[in-house]
Coordinates of C-alpha atoms in Angstrom, one line a residue:
Chain A
M1 CA 0.1 0.0 0.1
K2 CA 2.6 2.4 1.3
R3 CA 4.8 1.7 -1.8
K4 CA 1.6 2.6 -4.4
S5 CA 1.5 5.7 -3.1
I6 CA 5.2 6.4 -3.5
I7 CA 4.9 5.4 -7.1
G8 CA 2.1 7.6 -7.4
M9 CA 3.9 10.6 -5.9
I10 CA 6.6 9.9 -8.5
L11 CA 4.3 9.6 -11.6
F12 CA 2.3 12.7 -10.3
G13 CA 5.7 14.5 -9.6
L14 CA 7.1 13.5 -13.4
A15 CA 3.8 14.9 -14.7
L16 CA 4.0 18.0 -13.2
A17 CA 7.6 18.5 -14.2
L18 CA 6.9 17.6 -17.7
G19 CA 3.8 19.9 -18.0
C20 CA 5.8 22.7 -17.0
S21 CA 8.8 21.9 -19.5
S22 CA 6.3 22.2 -22.5
E23 CA 6.3 24.9 -24.9
R24 CA 4.8 27.8 -23.4
S25 CA 1.2 28.0 -24.9
D26 CA 1.2 31.8 -25.9
S27 CA 4.4 32.4 -27.1
L28 CA 3.4 32.8 -30.9
N29 CA 0.5 34.7 -32.8
D30 CA -0.6 31.3 -34.5
E31 CA -3.9 33.0 -35.4
A32 CA -2.0 35.4 -37.8
S33 CA 0.3 33.4 -39.8
V34 CA -1.0 33.0 -43.7
G35 CA -1.4 29.2 -43.8
S36 CA -2.3 27.3 -46.8
V37 CA -2.6 29.3 -49.8
Q38 CA -3.3 27.2 -53.3
G39 CA -1.2 28.7 -56.1
L40 CA 0.6 31.6 -54.0
P41 CA 4.2 31.6 -55.6
E42 CA 5.9 33.0 -52.1
N43 CA 5.4 33.2 -48.7
P44 CA 4.5 37.0 -48.6
L45 CA 5.5 37.1 -44.8
L46 CA 9.5 36.5 -45.7
L47 CA 9.5 39.5 -48.1
T48 CA 10.4 42.6 -46.8
A49 CA 7.9 45.1 -44.9
L50 CA 7.8 48.4 -46.3
T51 CA 4.8 49.6 -44.4
T52 CA 1.8 49.3 -42.2
S53 CA -1.5 50.8 -41.9
I54 CA -5.0 50.4 -40.1
R55 CA -8.7 51.0 -41.3
P56 CA -10.4 51.9 -38.1
D57 CA -14.0 51.5 -39.8
N58 CA -13.4 47.7 -40.6
G59 CA -10.9 46.9 -37.9
T60 CA -8.2 46.0 -40.1
T61 CA -4.4 46.0 -40.2
S62 CA -2.5 46.0 -43.3
T63 CA 1.4 45.5 -44.0
L64 CA 2.8 46.3 -47.4
Y65 CA 5.7 43.9 -48.2
G66 CA 8.0 43.9 -51.2
N67 CA 10.5 41.8 -53.1
E68 CA 14.2 43.3 -53.3
L69 CA 13.7 45.2 -56.6
A70 CA 10.6 47.1 -54.4
V71 CA 12.9 47.6 -51.7
R72 CA 15.9 49.1 -53.9
H73 CA 13.1 51.3 -55.2
T74 CA 12.5 53.0 -51.9
H75 CA 15.9 53.8 -51.9
T76 CA 16.2 55.9 -55.3
Q77 CA 14.0 59.0 -56.5
E78 CA 12.0 57.1 -59.0
N79 CA 8.2 57.6 -59.0
S80 CA 7.4 54.0 -60.5
Y81 CA 8.4 50.7 -59.2
P82 CA 10.6 48.9 -61.7
A83 CA 9.8 45.7 -64.3
G84 CA 10.1 42.8 -61.9
T85 CA 8.7 44.4 -58.7
I86 CA 6.1 41.9 -56.3
L87 CA 4.4 43.5 -53.6
Y88 CA 2.0 42.0 -50.9
N89 CA -0.2 44.0 -49.1
V90 CA -1.6 41.6 -46.2
T91 CA -4.6 42.6 -44.2
W92 CA -5.7 41.3 -41.0
K93 CA -8.6 41.7 -38.5
Q94 CA -7.4 43.5 -35.6
K95 CA -7.8 41.8 -32.1
A96 CA -6.8 43.4 -28.7
D97 CA -3.0 43.2 -27.7
P98 CA -3.5 40.4 -24.5
H99 CA -0.2 41.8 -23.0
W100 CA -0.6 45.5 -23.3
F101 CA -4.1 47.5 -22.7
G102 CA -3.6 50.2 -25.4
A103 CA -2.6 48.4 -28.3
R104 CA -4.2 46.1 -31.3
V105 CA -2.4 43.2 -33.1
P106 CA -2.7 41.2 -35.9
G107 CA -5.5 38.4 -35.5
K108 CA -6.7 36.3 -38.4
V109 CA -5.7 37.0 -42.2
F110 CA -8.7 38.9 -43.9
S111 CA -7.0 39.1 -47.4
V112 CA -3.8 38.9 -49.5
E113 CA -3.3 41.0 -52.3
R114 CA -0.3 40.5 -54.8
V115 CA 0.6 42.8 -57.6
S116 CA 3.1 42.1 -59.7
I117 CA 5.0 44.0 -62.5
G118 CA 6.1 41.7 -65.5
L119 CA 9.2 42.3 -67.5
S120 CA 7.6 43.9 -70.2
G121 CA 5.8 46.3 -67.7
E122 CA 2.7 44.6 -67.6
M123 CA 0.8 44.6 -63.9
V124 CA -1.3 42.0 -62.7
Y125 CA -3.5 42.2 -59.5
E126 CA -4.7 39.1 -57.6
L127 CA -6.6 38.7 -54.4
Y128 CA -6.8 35.8 -52.2
K129 CA -9.4 35.6 -49.6
G130 CA -11.6 33.4 -47.7
S131 CA -10.3 30.6 -45.2
P132 CA -8.5 28.8 -46.5
L133 CA -7.3 31.7 -48.6
R134 CA -8.0 31.1 -52.2
L135 CA -7.8 33.5 -55.5
V136 CA -10.9 35.1 -56.0
P137 CA -12.1 37.3 -58.6
A138 CA -12.0 41.3 -57.7
S139 CA -14.7 43.6 -59.1
D140 CA -12.4 46.6 -58.4
Q141 CA -8.9 45.2 -59.6
I142 CA -7.9 48.5 -61.5
Q143 CA -8.3 50.6 -58.6
R144 CA -7.3 48.3 -55.9
L145 CA -4.0 47.9 -58.3
S146 CA -3.5 51.7 -58.2
Q147 CA -4.1 51.9 -54.6
V148 CA -1.5 49.2 -53.7
L149 CA 0.9 50.7 -55.9
S150 CA 0.8 54.3 -54.2
I151 CA 1.0 53.4 -50.8
Q152 CA 3.7 55.4 -49.3
Q153 CA 6.4 53.5 -47.8
A154 CA 7.3 54.1 -44.0
I155 CA 10.5 56.5 -43.9
S156 CA 13.0 56.0 -41.2
P157 CA 16.3 57.9 -40.9
Chain B
M1 CA 13.5 31.5 34.3
K2 CA 14.9 34.8 35.3
R3 CA 17.5 34.9 32.5
K4 CA 14.4 34.3 29.8
W5 CA 12.8 37.3 31.4
K6 CA 15.6 39.4 31.3
I7 CA 16.4 38.6 27.5
I8 CA 12.7 39.7 26.7
I9 CA 12.9 42.9 28.5
C10 CA 15.9 44.0 26.9
I11 CA 14.1 43.1 23.7
A12 CA 11.4 45.1 24.5
L13 CA 13.5 48.0 25.3
A14 CA 15.6 47.9 22.1
L15 CA 12.5 48.1 20.2
V16 CA 10.8 50.7 22.1
C17 CA 14.4 52.5 21.5
L18 CA 14.4 51.8 18.2
Q19 CA 11.0 53.7 17.5
F20 CA 13.2 56.7 17.7
I21 CA 14.9 55.8 14.3
R22 CA 12.4 56.4 11.8
P23 CA 12.7 57.4 8.1
K24 CA 11.7 60.7 6.7
E25 CA 9.1 59.0 4.4
T26 CA 7.0 57.7 7.7
T27 CA 7.5 60.7 9.8
G28 CA 5.1 63.4 7.9
S29 CA 1.7 64.3 8.8
A30 CA -0.6 61.0 9.5
Y31 CA -3.1 61.8 6.9
G32 CA -2.4 63.7 3.8
V33 CA -5.0 65.9 1.8
G34 CA -6.3 63.8 -1.0
K35 CA -5.2 65.1 -4.5
Q36 CA -7.4 65.8 -7.2
L37 CA -5.7 65.1 -10.5
G38 CA -6.3 67.6 -13.3
G39 CA -8.4 66.3 -15.9
V40 CA -9.4 63.0 -14.4
S41 CA -12.7 61.9 -13.5
R42 CA -13.5 61.8 -9.7
E43 CA -14.2 58.1 -9.7
V44 CA -10.9 57.2 -11.5
N45 CA -9.3 59.8 -9.2
G46 CA -10.7 57.8 -6.1
I47 CA -9.7 54.3 -7.4
L48 CA -5.9 55.8 -8.2
Q49 CA -5.9 57.5 -4.6
T50 CA -6.5 54.3 -2.9
A51 CA -4.7 51.9 -4.9
C52 CA -1.5 54.3 -5.8
F53 CA -1.4 57.4 -3.8
D54 CA 0.4 55.9 -0.5
C55 CA 3.6 55.0 -2.6
H56 CA 3.2 57.2 -5.9
S57 CA 2.6 60.5 -4.4
S58 CA 3.6 62.8 -1.4
E59 CA -0.3 62.2 -0.4
T60 CA 1.0 59.0 1.8
R61 CA -1.5 57.8 4.1
L62 CA 0.1 55.6 7.2
H63 CA -1.6 53.5 9.6
W64 CA 0.0 53.1 13.0
Y65 CA 1.6 49.8 12.2
D66 CA 3.2 51.2 9.2
K67 CA 5.2 53.6 11.5
I68 CA 6.6 51.0 13.7
T69 CA 10.3 50.5 13.6
P70 CA 11.5 48.5 11.7
V71 CA 8.4 48.0 9.6
N72 CA 8.5 51.6 8.6
F73 CA 12.0 51.1 7.1
L74 CA 10.2 48.6 4.5
V75 CA 7.4 51.0 3.8
A76 CA 10.0 53.9 3.3
S77 CA 11.8 51.8 0.6
H78 CA 8.6 50.9 -0.9
I79 CA 7.6 54.4 -0.8
R80 CA 11.0 55.6 -2.3
N81 CA 11.1 53.5 -5.0
G82 CA 7.4 54.1 -6.1
R83 CA 7.9 58.0 -6.1
K84 CA 10.8 57.5 -8.3
A85 CA 9.0 55.4 -10.9
L86 CA 5.6 57.3 -11.0
D87 CA 4.9 60.2 -8.5
F88 CA 1.3 61.5 -9.1
S89 CA 2.6 64.6 -7.1
N90 CA 4.3 65.9 -10.2
W91 CA 0.9 65.4 -12.1
D92 CA 0.1 68.6 -13.2
S93 CA 4.1 69.1 -14.6
L94 CA 3.4 66.6 -17.1
A95 CA 1.9 67.1 -20.5
T96 CA -1.4 65.7 -21.3
A97 CA 0.5 62.8 -23.4
Q98 CA 2.8 62.2 -20.7
Q99 CA -0.2 61.9 -18.3
S100 CA -1.9 59.5 -20.6
A101 CA 1.1 57.4 -20.9
A102 CA 1.7 57.3 -17.3
L103 CA -2.1 55.8 -16.9
Y104 CA -1.7 53.3 -19.3
Y105 CA 1.4 52.2 -17.9
A106 CA 0.0 52.1 -14.6
L107 CA -3.0 50.2 -15.9
N108 CA -1.1 47.6 -17.4
K109 CA 1.3 47.4 -14.3
I110 CA -2.1 46.3 -12.4
L111 CA -3.5 44.2 -15.1
S112 CA -0.1 42.2 -15.1
G113 CA -0.8 41.5 -11.2
E114 CA 2.6 43.4 -10.6
M115 CA 0.5 46.2 -9.1
P116 CA -0.4 47.2 -6.5
L117 CA 2.4 45.2 -4.8
P118 CA 0.9 42.0 -3.1
S119 CA 3.2 42.3 -0.1
Y120 CA 1.5 45.7 0.2
T121 CA -2.1 44.8 -0.4
A122 CA -1.6 42.0 2.1
V123 CA -1.6 44.6 4.7
H124 CA -3.7 47.3 3.3
P125 CA -6.7 45.3 1.6
Q126 CA -8.4 48.3 0.8
A127 CA -6.0 49.2 -1.9
K128 CA -6.8 46.2 -4.1
V129 CA -8.2 46.9 -7.2
D130 CA -11.0 45.0 -8.3
E131 CA -13.0 44.0 -11.6
N132 CA -15.6 47.0 -11.5
E133 CA -12.8 49.7 -10.8
I134 CA -10.4 47.9 -13.5
E135 CA -13.6 48.3 -16.1
T136 CA -13.9 51.9 -14.7
L137 CA -10.2 52.4 -15.6
K138 CA -10.3 50.9 -18.9
R139 CA -13.4 53.2 -19.6
Y140 CA -11.9 56.0 -18.8
L141 CA -8.3 55.4 -20.6
L142 CA -10.4 54.7 -24.3
S143 CA -12.0 58.2 -24.0
I144 CA -8.6 59.7 -23.4
S145 CA -6.7 57.5 -25.9
Y146 CA -5.1 59.3 -29.1
G147 CA -7.6 57.4 -31.5
A148 CA -10.5 58.5 -29.3
K149 CA -9.4 62.1 -29.6
Q150 CA -9.0 62.0 -33.3
G151 CA -11.8 63.9 -34.1
K152 CA -11.0 66.5 -31.7
V153 CA -7.1 66.9 -33.1
A154 CA -5.9 68.2 -36.7
P155 CA -4.8 65.2 -38.9
N156 CA -0.9 65.1 -39.1
N157 CA 0.3 67.4 -41.8
P158 CA 1.5 65.1 -44.7
K159 CA 4.4 67.3 -45.4
E160 CA 6.0 66.1 -42.3
I161 CA 7.2 63.0 -44.2
T162 CA 10.3 63.9 -45.8
A163 CA 11.1 62.4 -49.4
V164 CA 12.1 59.3 -50.2
G165 CA 16.0 59.8 -50.9
V166 CA 19.1 58.0 -50.7
K167 CA 20.0 57.7 -47.2
P168 CA 23.5 59.4 -46.7
E169 CA 26.0 58.0 -44.4
R170 CA 25.6 59.2 -41.1
E171 CA 27.2 59.0 -37.5
V172 CA 24.5 57.8 -34.7
K173 CA 26.0 58.1 -31.2
P174 CA 25.7 55.1 -29.3
S175 CA 23.1 54.8 -26.2
P176 CA 24.7 55.8 -22.8
N177 CA 25.0 51.9 -22.0
G178 CA 27.3 51.4 -24.7
I179 CA 25.0 49.7 -27.1
A180 CA 25.5 50.7 -30.6
Y181 CA 22.8 51.7 -33.1
I182 CA 22.0 49.2 -35.7
P183 CA 21.4 50.5 -39.4
D184 CA 20.2 47.8 -41.1
Y185 CA 17.0 46.8 -39.5
R186 CA 14.6 47.4 -42.3
N187 CA 15.9 44.7 -44.3
W188 CA 15.2 42.1 -41.4
K189 CA 11.9 40.4 -41.2
A190 CA 8.5 41.7 -39.8
I191 CA 7.5 39.4 -37.0
S192 CA 4.6 41.8 -36.1
T193 CA 2.9 45.1 -36.1
T194 CA 1.0 47.0 -33.4
D195 CA -1.4 49.7 -33.3
R196 CA -0.6 51.8 -30.4
F197 CA -4.2 53.5 -30.0
D198 CA -2.8 54.9 -26.5
N199 CA -0.5 57.0 -27.9
G200 CA -0.9 57.3 -31.7
T201 CA 1.7 55.2 -33.0
L202 CA 1.8 52.3 -35.6
R203 CA 4.8 49.7 -34.9
I204 CA 6.6 47.2 -37.0
I205 CA 8.4 44.7 -35.1
F206 CA 11.6 43.4 -37.1
A207 CA 13.9 40.5 -36.3
N208 CA 17.3 39.7 -37.3
E209 CA 18.5 36.3 -38.9
T210 CA 19.4 34.8 -35.6
A211 CA 15.8 35.6 -34.3
V212 CA 14.2 34.4 -37.5
K213 CA 15.8 30.8 -37.6
A214 CA 14.8 30.6 -33.8
L215 CA 11.5 31.3 -34.6
Q216 CA 11.5 28.6 -37.7
S217 CA 12.8 26.1 -35.3
K218 CA 10.5 27.4 -32.7
K219 CA 13.2 27.5 -30.2
T220 CA 12.2 30.9 -28.8
D221 CA 11.9 30.0 -25.0
P222 CA 14.5 31.7 -24.1
W223 CA 15.7 33.5 -27.6
P224 CA 19.1 32.3 -28.3
D225 CA 22.0 34.5 -28.0
G226 CA 22.3 36.7 -31.1
S227 CA 18.5 37.2 -31.6
I228 CA 17.8 41.1 -31.9
F229 CA 14.5 42.9 -32.4
A230 CA 14.0 46.5 -33.7
K231 CA 10.7 48.0 -32.7
T232 CA 9.9 50.9 -34.8
A233 CA 7.1 53.6 -34.0
W234 CA 5.5 56.0 -36.8
K235 CA 3.2 58.6 -36.0
Q236 CA -0.2 57.6 -37.3
Q237 CA -1.4 59.6 -40.1
Q238 CA -4.9 60.5 -41.0
N239 CA -6.0 59.9 -44.8
A240 CA -8.6 61.3 -46.4
D241 CA -10.3 57.9 -47.1
G242 CA -10.5 57.1 -43.6
S243 CA -7.2 55.2 -43.1
I244 CA -4.2 55.7 -41.0
S245 CA -0.8 55.1 -42.2
A246 CA 2.7 55.1 -40.8
G247 CA 3.5 58.7 -40.8
K248 CA 6.7 60.7 -39.3
F249 CA 9.2 58.3 -38.0
V250 CA 9.1 58.5 -34.1
Q251 CA 11.8 55.8 -32.8
V252 CA 13.7 52.8 -33.1
E253 CA 14.2 50.4 -30.0
F254 CA 16.4 47.6 -30.1
M255 CA 16.6 44.4 -27.6
I256 CA 20.0 42.4 -28.3
K257 CA 20.0 39.0 -26.5
D258 CA 23.2 38.0 -24.8
A259 CA 22.5 35.9 -21.7
R260 CA 26.2 36.8 -20.2
K261 CA 27.2 40.1 -21.8
Y262 CA 23.9 41.7 -20.3
A263 CA 23.4 39.2 -17.3
K264 CA 22.6 42.3 -15.3
T265 CA 19.5 43.7 -17.7
K266 CA 17.7 40.0 -17.9
G267 CA 19.9 38.8 -20.7
W268 CA 19.0 41.7 -23.1
G269 CA 20.9 45.0 -24.3
W270 CA 18.6 47.7 -24.5
G271 CA 18.8 50.9 -26.6
R272 CA 16.3 53.4 -28.1
W273 CA 17.0 56.1 -30.5
K274 CA 14.6 59.2 -31.2
G275 CA 13.4 61.3 -34.1
D276 CA 15.0 62.2 -37.1
D277 CA 18.4 62.9 -35.8
L278 CA 18.3 59.6 -33.9
L279 CA 19.3 60.8 -30.8
P280 CA 20.1 58.1 -28.1
Y281 CA 17.8 57.8 -25.6
G282 CA 18.5 58.0 -21.9
K283 CA 20.9 60.0 -19.6
T284 CA 22.7 57.5 -17.3
L285 CA 24.6 54.4 -17.9
D286 CA 21.5 52.5 -16.2
F287 CA 18.9 53.9 -18.0
D288 CA 17.9 50.8 -19.3
T289 CA 16.6 49.8 -15.7
E290 CA 13.3 51.5 -17.0
C291 CA 13.4 49.5 -19.9
V292 CA 13.7 46.2 -17.5
S293 CA 11.0 47.6 -15.1
C294 CA 8.4 48.0 -18.3
H295 CA 9.1 44.8 -19.6
Q296 CA 8.9 42.9 -16.1
P297 CA 5.6 41.3 -16.7
Q298 CA 6.9 39.5 -19.6
R299 CA 9.5 37.7 -17.5
D300 CA 8.0 34.2 -18.7
N301 CA 8.1 35.1 -22.1
D302 CA 11.7 35.9 -21.7
Y303 CA 11.0 39.7 -21.4
V304 CA 9.4 40.3 -24.9
F305 CA 6.1 41.7 -25.1
T306 CA 5.6 40.9 -28.9
R307 CA 4.1 37.3 -29.8
P308 CA 5.7 36.9 -33.7
I309 CA 3.2 36.0 -36.1
D310 CA 4.3 32.6 -37.4
L311 CA 6.2 33.5 -40.3
F312 CA 6.9 29.8 -41.5
N313 CA 3.2 28.4 -41.3
F314 CA 2.7 28.7 -45.3
K315 CA 2.0 26.0 -47.8
N316 CA 1.6 26.8 -51.4

């Protein structure tokens, strides 16, 4: 009987130790990851972030990402992005920052917009939406294309 | 038996004598006059007064048991440290934005359970802030946030943004703790953004290659040596279409992980550079104790507030 209880205590202690050493539950913002998107040629979040913005009217936050050509454009005086540019405007629903009252952080991804400029200058706009994200037709794609291209990049000294 | 009594009497006498030695923080008038903070509602003022003023103002109200030596020395050290961190007696000398920042900071310390100090509320249970009072503070703070004031203040002048241009090579002074400025963070990966509606800024948190690799292999507890974060803040700029974008540059803050080199500051080197001139923040060598005390509630997350977006959870 005694031995049983000792074994029980050891097992309980082990369970406690293992429980404590497991990965922190909220160390990542998993919800805000892009997940699986069929047909999206690159992982937008691994490109360079050029600026961020919010829309208080629909509670979203967007970050504009660009490839190296787009980044280089930010260092020049040129008005338009060069051929070969790839831009992504990723939009998330905002959520309250659980660790700072006074802040909002990205929640679920709401949409991914991709703008590319081909070698002969042709511009393509694509919109990915839904859960999981997939390519959907955009009724206002010409307008959105020019809007994404006109987003001012955040300046830092 | 006789000897035992002698010892007890000696101790009692010593205690009585000790009562003549008192720290100055506990010798003032017993009850200070309740201070009404300018611009703050009575209800909120009442909560702050009960929960914070004893240590965070000169309106210290002491009970008889707080004044007994040696307890009063512990009380006095709480008061000294408290006033150093935040002193509501200086309220009127703060600009509105600083007042708002102080209150947001205070509420977040309450929410994290750090304040009021548990050792203080154990003896002064009335200082505990209950759920209703927290809701009152939250409502009040939302009403004074930068976002709530948007209708009242003019949008930032778009001209504040400097034209895109080739960046000149510049000399940036190191932080007072010796940490050097790191110029190339804009090419790092963005691990999150924040909309700080409390003070009207937008932020991008960039992570260097070491930190991103740790994120990829999910080995961020703790972050490995060599990990660096750059939190960059811009003023929120209102646009005609209702959106808000990153306007004028405010500051960039770095956290540099080296568990041994920065053991004194929780394993991180801290630095902040402000404005277009990138002036290093802080006046003294140990200014970074301020950084550590703000990040203290995140001690179980290696002192990092940001929960990175899982950049690698992507399939095509």
